[in-house]
Amino acid sequence: LACAYADAGDLERAIPLHEQVVKATTTLLGPDNYHTIVSIYNLASALEDADDYDRALPLYEDAVKKLQGKFGLDHLETLDTMYTLAGAYRDAGKADKAIGMFKATYEARKSTLGPHHEDTLRTLHKLGSTYRDSGNFDKAIEVQRDAVRQMYAHLGADSRRTLSAMNSLAVSYSRAGQLTRSIAIYERALGQMRTSLGNNHSTTLTTMSNLASAYRRTGSQDRAISLYEETLQLRKQEYGTLHYRTLSTMRRLAPLYRDTKQFRKASELYDQLLTVTKAQYGEEHPDTLVNMHNLAFAYQHMGNLDAALPIFRQCVALGRKAHPDALTTLYDQVSLGAALVANQQYGEAEPLLLTGYRGMQARAGDMPTDNKFLLRAVDGLVALYTALEQPADVTKWQAARSKLVSEQP
């Protein structure tokens, strides 16, 4: 029953039942009985699913110790539990312990199952990705290249395990800043995935999205947009519009539309995202306000100020109410001011721009180093005083702009 609750995601019911099972088996069968060890493992797994690593890890460690004592290091169940413990260490942010446990599991599986067994190579691949997560990209690439090479030779080029490892190796190259190599591997893997797994397979879609991200980072926006559009269409078909993977793709594609001045397409995605976040989190949630701001920004750049201004006003009002000290609230205020300048509502725009600029300047240490928020305020003030024919103020704010630009990294 506890396992059924856990499988259904009802951890509040599963965990107390698992605790009762551990207590009962320990009392009735003894602490080292196999069924007791299984109950300990099941409780640890449920706690891990609940992100309670402080309780889960000691239980996994106890299960590994008991299995090693009962069956030895080379028993398959011992090795599987060691592998699970290593993954839990990694997910808990304990990279050093994860690396140590993955190494031990790899050596034991290599000795027991052979160096080319799928589980052995899977462990080597996980060791490499854990090096990456710890920031050791050179070691990650070294280990993952070895894993991919062996998988190619012994599992086959079309094996899902091989293709997944190729994707992971490309991620490591990307995070190491070696985008040319990363893209080459993504392209090779994606081509094989389309043939072997199909376009709708989750691994194919993940690689497609990763390749799009790499293209974006190299400035190949058209290629990035094309791949994100395909990923979005396929994820909608596979998971539906409201699935988190579909929404993630929307969040990545919408800014690319905006940056390439495809504001109508951007507005359509931001409108969908706003509807979802408002329903899920409420209108005062930061994600809702970000989507609200982005939608208004897209409308403004489409020349539709009648649609943009009410949304900017609502964004500012909600931000001031729910997040009065947030930088995003000041930025929303500045954006409203700039839109009001564009709509020739100068009297209302001026205090919004001035107080927004001063508020952000007072928190210069918290601002992005590219000064983009401050520059938006200054650009609004230059436009405002140009329209009001106040040349002294125009000169003053143009000088402020030049200074901000010179300070950019």
PDB file of C-alpha atoms in Angstrom, residues 163-348:
ATOM      1  CA  LEU A 163      22.370   8.661 -28.004  1.00  0.00           C
ATOM      2  CA  SER A 164      21.507   9.962 -24.541  1.00  0.00           C
ATOM      3  CA  ALA A 165      25.198   9.894 -23.605  1.00  0.00           C
ATOM      4  CA  MET A 166      26.035  11.863 -26.767  1.00  0.00           C
ATOM      5  CA  ASN A 167      23.516  14.522 -25.752  1.00  0.00           C
ATOM      6  CA  SER A 168      25.058  14.704 -22.291  1.00  0.00           C
ATOM      7  CA  LEU A 169      28.580  15.013 -23.741  1.00  0.00           C
ATOM      8  CA  ALA A 170      27.378  17.887 -25.930  1.00  0.00           C
ATOM      9  CA  VAL A 171      25.959  19.574 -22.816  1.00  0.00           C
ATOM     10  CA  SER A 172      29.390  19.337 -21.172  1.00  0.00           C
ATOM     11  CA  TYR A 173      31.101  20.905 -24.182  1.00  0.00           C
ATOM     12  CA  SER A 174      28.464  23.655 -24.175  1.00  0.00           C
ATOM     13  CA  ARG A 175      28.950  24.445 -20.496  1.00  0.00           C
ATOM     14  CA  ALA A 176      32.702  24.487 -21.044  1.00  0.00           C
ATOM     15  CA  GLY A 177      32.155  27.166 -23.700  1.00  0.00           C
ATOM     16  CA  GLN A 178      33.163  24.887 -26.576  1.00  0.00           C
ATOM     17  CA  LEU A 179      30.035  25.566 -28.613  1.00  0.00           C
ATOM     18  CA  THR A 180      31.389  24.478 -31.999  1.00  0.00           C
ATOM     19  CA  ARG A 181      32.099  20.962 -30.718  1.00  0.00           C
ATOM     20  CA  SER A 182      28.859  20.945 -28.774  1.00  0.00           C
ATOM     21  CA  ILE A 183      26.795  21.794 -31.859  1.00  0.00           C
ATOM     22  CA  ALA A 184      28.558  19.169 -33.979  1.00  0.00           C
ATOM     23  CA  ILE A 185      27.714  16.440 -31.454  1.00  0.00           C
ATOM     24  CA  TYR A 186      24.134  17.657 -30.994  1.00  0.00           C
ATOM     25  CA  GLU A 187      23.600  17.629 -34.773  1.00  0.00           C
ATOM     26  CA  ARG A 188      25.034  14.127 -35.136  1.00  0.00           C
ATOM     27  CA  ALA A 189      23.003  12.803 -32.204  1.00  0.00           C
ATOM     28  CA  LEU A 190      19.795  14.487 -33.347  1.00  0.00           C
ATOM     29  CA  GLY A 191      20.091  13.025 -36.837  1.00  0.00           C
ATOM     30  CA  GLN A 192      20.459   9.522 -35.407  1.00  0.00           C
ATOM     31  CA  MET A 193      17.679  10.072 -32.869  1.00  0.00           C
ATOM     32  CA  ARG A 194      15.210  11.145 -35.539  1.00  0.00           C
ATOM     33  CA  THR A 195      15.868   7.849 -37.350  1.00  0.00           C
ATOM     34  CA  SER A 196      16.196   5.490 -34.383  1.00  0.00           C
ATOM     35  CA  LEU A 197      13.845   6.946 -31.762  1.00  0.00           C
ATOM     36  CA  GLY A 198      11.527   9.167 -33.782  1.00  0.00           C
ATOM     37  CA  ASN A 199      10.861  12.889 -33.597  1.00  0.00           C
ATOM     38  CA  ASN A 200       8.403  12.574 -30.696  1.00  0.00           C
ATOM     39  CA  HIS A 201      10.735  10.692 -28.335  1.00  0.00           C
ATOM     40  CA  SER A 202      11.584  12.627 -25.176  1.00  0.00           C
ATOM     41  CA  THR A 203      15.341  12.217 -25.740  1.00  0.00           C
ATOM     42  CA  THR A 204      15.017  13.523 -29.298  1.00  0.00           C
ATOM     43  CA  LEU A 205      13.033  16.541 -28.111  1.00  0.00           C
ATOM     44  CA  THR A 206      15.537  17.293 -25.343  1.00  0.00           C
ATOM     45  CA  THR A 207      18.427  17.201 -27.814  1.00  0.00           C
ATOM     46  CA  MET A 208      16.469  19.342 -30.270  1.00  0.00           C
ATOM     47  CA  SER A 209      15.928  21.963 -27.559  1.00  0.00           C
ATOM     48  CA  ASN A 210      19.566  21.812 -26.450  1.00  0.00           C
ATOM     49  CA  LEU A 211      20.783  22.301 -30.021  1.00  0.00           C
ATOM     50  CA  ALA A 212      18.453  25.285 -30.414  1.00  0.00           C
ATOM     51  CA  SER A 213      19.920  26.799 -27.244  1.00  0.00           C
ATOM     52  CA  ALA A 214      23.460  26.299 -28.545  1.00  0.00           C
ATOM     53  CA  TYR A 215      22.538  27.966 -31.851  1.00  0.00           C
ATOM     54  CA  ARG A 216      21.069  30.894 -29.906  1.00  0.00           C
ATOM     55  CA  ARG A 217      24.275  31.319 -27.926  1.00  0.00           C
ATOM     56  CA  THR A 218      26.303  31.494 -31.144  1.00  0.00           C
ATOM     57  CA  GLY A 219      23.966  34.118 -32.610  1.00  0.00           C
ATOM     58  CA  SER A 220      22.342  31.754 -35.112  1.00  0.00           C
ATOM     59  CA  GLN A 221      18.883  32.985 -34.201  1.00  0.00           C
ATOM     60  CA  ASP A 222      17.096  31.753 -37.320  1.00  0.00           C
ATOM     61  CA  ARG A 223      18.312  28.197 -36.749  1.00  0.00           C
ATOM     62  CA  ALA A 224      17.421  28.429 -33.057  1.00  0.00           C
ATOM     63  CA  ILE A 225      13.911  29.676 -33.837  1.00  0.00           C
ATOM     64  CA  SER A 226      13.304  26.945 -36.413  1.00  0.00           C
ATOM     65  CA  LEU A 227      14.291  24.196 -33.972  1.00  0.00           C
ATOM     66  CA  TYR A 228      12.357  25.697 -31.058  1.00  0.00           C
ATOM     67  CA  GLU A 229       9.271  25.975 -33.283  1.00  0.00           C
ATOM     68  CA  GLU A 230       9.567  22.310 -34.221  1.00  0.00           C
ATOM     69  CA  THR A 231      10.155  21.333 -30.585  1.00  0.00           C
ATOM     70  CA  LEU A 232       7.125  23.333 -29.481  1.00  0.00           C
ATOM     71  CA  GLN A 233       4.848  21.770 -32.079  1.00  0.00           C
ATOM     72  CA  LEU A 234       6.001  18.245 -31.201  1.00  0.00           C
ATOM     73  CA  ARG A 235       5.759  18.797 -27.443  1.00  0.00           C
ATOM     74  CA  LYS A 236       2.237  20.145 -27.821  1.00  0.00           C
ATOM     75  CA  GLN A 237       1.323  16.984 -29.721  1.00  0.00           C
ATOM     76  CA  GLU A 238       3.066  14.697 -27.255  1.00  0.00           C
ATOM     77  CA  TYR A 239       2.314  16.345 -23.896  1.00  0.00           C
ATOM     78  CA  GLY A 240      -0.296  19.046 -24.453  1.00  0.00           C
ATOM     79  CA  THR A 241      -0.043  22.819 -24.117  1.00  0.00           C
ATOM     80  CA  LEU A 242       0.024  22.914 -20.304  1.00  0.00           C
ATOM     81  CA  HIS A 243       2.868  20.423 -19.765  1.00  0.00           C
ATOM     82  CA  TYR A 244       5.935  21.963 -18.159  1.00  0.00           C
ATOM     83  CA  ARG A 245       8.176  20.919 -21.058  1.00  0.00           C
ATOM     84  CA  THR A 246       5.874  22.630 -23.545  1.00  0.00           C
ATOM     85  CA  LEU A 247       5.766  25.777 -21.415  1.00  0.00           C
ATOM     86  CA  SER A 248       9.561  25.714 -21.078  1.00  0.00           C
ATOM     87  CA  THR A 249       9.878  25.721 -24.868  1.00  0.00           C
ATOM     88  CA  MET A 250       7.465  28.679 -25.096  1.00  0.00           C
ATOM     89  CA  ARG A 251       9.570  30.583 -22.568  1.00  0.00           C
ATOM     90  CA  ARG A 252      12.683  30.011 -24.681  1.00  0.00           C
ATOM     91  CA  LEU A 253      11.081  30.803 -28.038  1.00  0.00           C
ATOM     92  CA  ALA A 254       9.202  33.961 -27.068  1.00  0.00           C
ATOM     93  CA  PRO A 255      12.341  36.056 -26.286  1.00  0.00           C
ATOM     94  CA  LEU A 256      13.865  34.990 -29.604  1.00  0.00           C
ATOM     95  CA  TYR A 257      10.784  36.263 -31.416  1.00  0.00           C
ATOM     96  CA  ARG A 258      11.081  39.496 -29.428  1.00  0.00           C
ATOM     97  CA  ASP A 259      14.803  39.902 -30.111  1.00  0.00           C
ATOM     98  CA  THR A 260      14.252  39.358 -33.844  1.00  0.00           C
ATOM     99  CA  LYS A 261      11.386  41.899 -33.807  1.00  0.00           C
ATOM    100  CA  GLN A 262       8.712  39.283 -34.492  1.00  0.00           C
ATOM    101  CA  PHE A 263       6.527  40.960 -31.887  1.00  0.00           C
ATOM    102  CA  ARG A 264       3.204  39.497 -33.022  1.00  0.00           C
ATOM    103  CA  LYS A 265       4.505  35.940 -32.590  1.00  0.00           C
ATOM    104  CA  ALA A 266       6.109  36.916 -29.277  1.00  0.00           C
ATOM    105  CA  SER A 267       2.844  38.419 -28.023  1.00  0.00           C
ATOM    106  CA  GLU A 268       0.934  35.233 -28.853  1.00  0.00           C
ATOM    107  CA  LEU A 269       3.306  33.119 -26.766  1.00  0.00           C
ATOM    108  CA  TYR A 270       3.480  35.605 -23.886  1.00  0.00           C
ATOM    109  CA  ASP A 271      -0.317  35.763 -23.850  1.00  0.00           C
ATOM    110  CA  GLN A 272      -0.500  31.971 -23.510  1.00  0.00           C
ATOM    111  CA  LEU A 273       2.161  31.959 -20.800  1.00  0.00           C
ATOM    112  CA  LEU A 274       0.371  34.733 -18.914  1.00  0.00           C
ATOM    113  CA  THR A 275      -2.895  32.804 -18.963  1.00  0.00           C
ATOM    114  CA  VAL A 276      -1.168  29.696 -17.584  1.00  0.00           C
ATOM    115  CA  THR A 277       0.852  31.399 -14.827  1.00  0.00           C
ATOM    116  CA  LYS A 278      -2.126  33.488 -13.724  1.00  0.00           C
ATOM    117  CA  ALA A 279      -4.241  30.328 -13.398  1.00  0.00           C
ATOM    118  CA  GLN A 280      -1.506  28.337 -11.646  1.00  0.00           C
ATOM    119  CA  TYR A 281       0.063  30.924  -9.340  1.00  0.00           C
ATOM    120  CA  GLY A 282      -2.207  33.975  -9.232  1.00  0.00           C
ATOM    121  CA  GLU A 283      -1.766  37.428 -10.694  1.00  0.00           C
ATOM    122  CA  GLU A 284       0.752  38.640  -8.083  1.00  0.00           C
ATOM    123  CA  HIS A 285       3.275  35.830  -8.643  1.00  0.00           C
ATOM    124  CA  PRO A 286       6.640  36.996 -10.086  1.00  0.00           C
ATOM    125  CA  ASP A 287       6.293  34.674 -13.103  1.00  0.00           C
ATOM    126  CA  THR A 288       2.865  36.131 -13.870  1.00  0.00           C
ATOM    127  CA  LEU A 289       4.211  39.685 -13.658  1.00  0.00           C
ATOM    128  CA  VAL A 290       7.153  38.867 -15.931  1.00  0.00           C
ATOM    129  CA  ASN A 291       4.818  37.455 -18.572  1.00  0.00           C
ATOM    130  CA  MET A 292       2.510  40.435 -18.152  1.00  0.00           C
ATOM    131  CA  HIS A 293       5.406  42.861 -18.682  1.00  0.00           C
ATOM    132  CA  ASN A 294       6.680  40.946 -21.704  1.00  0.00           C
ATOM    133  CA  LEU A 295       3.219  40.896 -23.288  1.00  0.00           C
ATOM    134  CA  ALA A 296       2.837  44.650 -22.804  1.00  0.00           C
ATOM    135  CA  PHE A 297       6.329  45.226 -24.213  1.00  0.00           C
ATOM    136  CA  ALA A 298       5.447  43.206 -27.327  1.00  0.00           C
ATOM    137  CA  TYR A 299       2.205  45.143 -27.808  1.00  0.00           C
ATOM    138  CA  GLN A 300       4.092  48.435 -27.450  1.00  0.00           C
ATOM    139  CA  HIS A 301       6.566  47.479 -30.155  1.00  0.00           C
ATOM    140  CA  MET A 302       3.715  46.421 -32.415  1.00  0.00           C
ATOM    141  CA  GLY A 303       2.470  50.013 -32.078  1.00  0.00           C
ATOM    142  CA  ASN A 304      -0.561  48.910 -30.071  1.00  0.00           C
ATOM    143  CA  LEU A 305      -0.297  51.274 -27.103  1.00  0.00           C
ATOM    144  CA  ASP A 306      -4.011  50.937 -26.378  1.00  0.00           C
ATOM    145  CA  ALA A 307      -3.354  47.297 -25.479  1.00  0.00           C
ATOM    146  CA  ALA A 308       0.062  47.853 -23.874  1.00  0.00           C
ATOM    147  CA  LEU A 309      -0.696  50.679 -21.440  1.00  0.00           C
ATOM    148  CA  PRO A 310      -3.437  48.970 -19.373  1.00  0.00           C
ATOM    149  CA  ILE A 311      -1.229  45.901 -18.963  1.00  0.00           C
ATOM    150  CA  PHE A 312       1.784  47.995 -17.914  1.00  0.00           C
ATOM    151  CA  ARG A 313      -0.437  49.866 -15.408  1.00  0.00           C
ATOM    152  CA  GLN A 314      -1.726  46.611 -13.945  1.00  0.00           C
ATOM    153  CA  CYS A 315       1.803  45.235 -13.772  1.00  0.00           C
ATOM    154  CA  VAL A 316       3.038  48.277 -11.827  1.00  0.00           C
ATOM    155  CA  ALA A 317       0.067  48.247  -9.450  1.00  0.00           C
ATOM    156  CA  LEU A 318       0.442  44.543  -8.673  1.00  0.00           C
ATOM    157  CA  GLY A 319       4.211  44.847  -8.289  1.00  0.00           C
ATOM    158  CA  ARG A 320       3.945  47.750  -5.867  1.00  0.00           C
ATOM    159  CA  LYS A 321       1.400  45.831  -3.819  1.00  0.00           C
ATOM    160  CA  ALA A 322       3.061  42.412  -3.728  1.00  0.00           C
ATOM    161  CA  HIS A 323       6.773  43.151  -4.346  1.00  0.00           C
ATOM    162  CA  PRO A 324       7.411  46.805  -3.437  1.00  0.00           C
ATOM    163  CA  ASP A 325      11.161  46.312  -2.947  1.00  0.00           C
ATOM    164  CA  ALA A 326      11.807  44.246  -6.088  1.00  0.00           C
ATOM    165  CA  LEU A 327      13.940  45.640  -8.901  1.00  0.00           C
ATOM    166  CA  THR A 328      11.412  44.281 -11.370  1.00  0.00           C
ATOM    167  CA  THR A 329       8.787  46.614  -9.909  1.00  0.00           C
ATOM    168  CA  LEU A 330      11.022  49.606 -10.655  1.00  0.00           C
ATOM    169  CA  TYR A 331      11.656  48.296 -14.150  1.00  0.00           C
ATOM    170  CA  ASP A 332       7.912  47.880 -14.740  1.00  0.00           C
ATOM    171  CA  GLN A 333       7.475  51.483 -13.611  1.00  0.00           C
ATOM    172  CA  VAL A 334      10.129  52.679 -16.066  1.00  0.00           C
ATOM    173  CA  SER A 335       8.574  50.647 -18.867  1.00  0.00           C
ATOM    174  CA  LEU A 336       5.195  52.220 -18.173  1.00  0.00           C
ATOM    175  CA  GLY A 337       6.839  55.654 -18.243  1.00  0.00           C
ATOM    176  CA  ALA A 338       8.473  54.938 -21.603  1.00  0.00           C
ATOM    177  CA  ALA A 339       5.169  53.744 -23.049  1.00  0.00           C
ATOM    178  CA  LEU A 340       3.449  56.888 -21.791  1.00  0.00           C
ATOM    179  CA  VAL A 341       6.090  59.013 -23.550  1.00  0.00           C
ATOM    180  CA  ALA A 342       5.344  57.130 -26.760  1.00  0.00           C
ATOM    181  CA  ASN A 343       1.660  57.925 -26.191  1.00  0.00           C
ATOM    182  CA  GLN A 344       2.465  61.620 -25.568  1.00  0.00           C
ATOM    183  CA  GLN A 345       1.312  61.487 -21.930  1.00  0.00           C
ATOM    184  CA  TYR A 346       4.346  63.395 -20.745  1.00  0.00           C
ATOM    185  CA  GLY A 347       3.086  64.686 -17.403  1.00  0.00           C
ATOM    186  CA  GLU A 348       2.372  61.199 -16.080  1.00  0.00           C
TER     187      GLU A 348
END
